[in-house]
Amino acid sequence: MKYKFLSNTGVLVSELCFGTMTFGGEGYWEAIGRLQQEEGTALVKTAFDSGINFFDTANVYSYGKSEIILGQALKDLGIKRNEVVIATKVRGRMAPGANQIGLSRLHIMDSVNESLERLGTDHIDLFYVHGVDVETSLEETMRGLEDIVRSGKVRYLGVSNHAAWQIMKANGIAEKNGWTKFVACQHYYTIAGRDLERELVPMMKDQNLALMPWSPLAGGFLSGKYTRDNQSTGDNRRDSFDFPPIDKEKAYDIIDVIQPIAEAHSVSVAQIALSWLLHQQSVTSVIIGAKKPDQLKENIAATSVVLTSEDLEKLNAISALKTEYPQWMFERQGRDRIPG
């Protein structure tokens, strides 16, 4: 297991982050996973014993149960608080009340206290805003986040599922007021969905923001179970929860290229898909989830897969984005920038 710096914080996180969205199985989240305490604790142990020091959850995952299971697992395993980096999130609806959702200062301050109680800790290392709240100003949100950082309840801030301009605006507001800025981004990124390379990745590189891709296997589509000849497995969450959206025909083309590369390395399709992400310089830590220990161990083994330049060339070519404006104009106008 390798470790990378979380932006310019000086904090090292493992190149894989264990995500706990499969914990709990309450309501909407049942389609993703129904793991209870004993199963969750076993997976946390496997992850930690493999060198993973970075754990990701969210208040909305099974409406708090995921946080409870993660916190209890760490306690039961005797893992010291300073040995792990814990991330959780705020935005989603947690109760029927009018203000039990969003990114208002009120909801942020209520949510962080509730997450701390469920996790059984006195601080959260990385606190993400889980998505855009169009009804709340960025100034309000950034002030609320600053308050919880100054209180000592949160160490660092992250942002998830925002556009590049929104992140730049939010950090601009923070810088103007001397407030804490976002240092990390959790966004959807997979070899089957490279959309964030248009605007978000260049922004992250320019601003030295850490990137933690979620759903690196495209919601299980790159698990190795799906092919053009086998479009339904009967035991994968994609069969009942077809998310995130992907261009499936293009994804099948990608799988067709991945399969012989996987065979050449004597690994699975999923391991090649994860390894491709681990080879991207913009990526800090890839978030992996699992329902079974064997599945988790296989995903962790992807850290040992070294893709050749030829492998990467093939994978990059088949998964490349179609060039859109203004990118094609950048390329055109850049051709004669340096004489000769």
PDB file of C-alpha atoms in Angstrom, residues 20-27 29-30 33-37 61-66 69:
ATOM      1  CA  THR A  20     -18.783   2.082   3.780  1.00  0.00           C
ATOM      2  CA  MET A  21     -21.852   2.728   1.632  1.00  0.00           C
ATOM      3  CA  THR A  22     -22.644  -1.008   1.826  1.00  0.00           C
ATOM      4  CA  PHE A  23     -23.088  -0.767   5.609  1.00  0.00           C
ATOM      5  CA  GLY A  24     -26.597  -0.623   7.071  1.00  0.00           C
ATOM      6  CA  GLY A  25     -29.075  -1.374   4.300  1.00  0.00           C
ATOM      7  CA  GLU A  26     -31.735   1.055   5.480  1.00  0.00           C
ATOM      8  CA  GLY A  27     -34.384   2.247   3.002  1.00  0.00           C
ATOM      9  CA  TRP A  29     -29.561   2.135   0.501  1.00  0.00           C
ATOM     10  CA  GLU A  30     -30.689  -1.486   0.752  1.00  0.00           C
ATOM     11  CA  GLY A  33     -25.635  -3.208   0.657  1.00  0.00           C
ATOM     12  CA  ARG A  34     -27.139  -4.566   3.857  1.00  0.00           C
ATOM     13  CA  LEU A  35     -24.031  -5.345   5.905  1.00  0.00           C
ATOM     14  CA  GLN A  36     -24.519  -5.275   9.653  1.00  0.00           C
ATOM     15  CA  GLN A  37     -22.016  -4.800  12.479  1.00  0.00           C
ATOM     16  CA  TYR A  61     -25.704   6.335   4.097  1.00  0.00           C
ATOM     17  CA  SER A  62     -28.514   4.245   5.597  1.00  0.00           C
ATOM     18  CA  TYR A  63     -29.510   7.421   7.472  1.00  0.00           C
ATOM     19  CA  GLY A  64     -26.609   7.294   9.895  1.00  0.00           C
ATOM     20  CA  LYS A  65     -26.265   3.557  10.332  1.00  0.00           C
ATOM     21  CA  SER A  66     -23.113   3.385   8.197  1.00  0.00           C
ATOM     22  CA  ILE A  69     -21.150   0.633  12.153  1.00  0.00           C
TER      23      ILE A  69
END
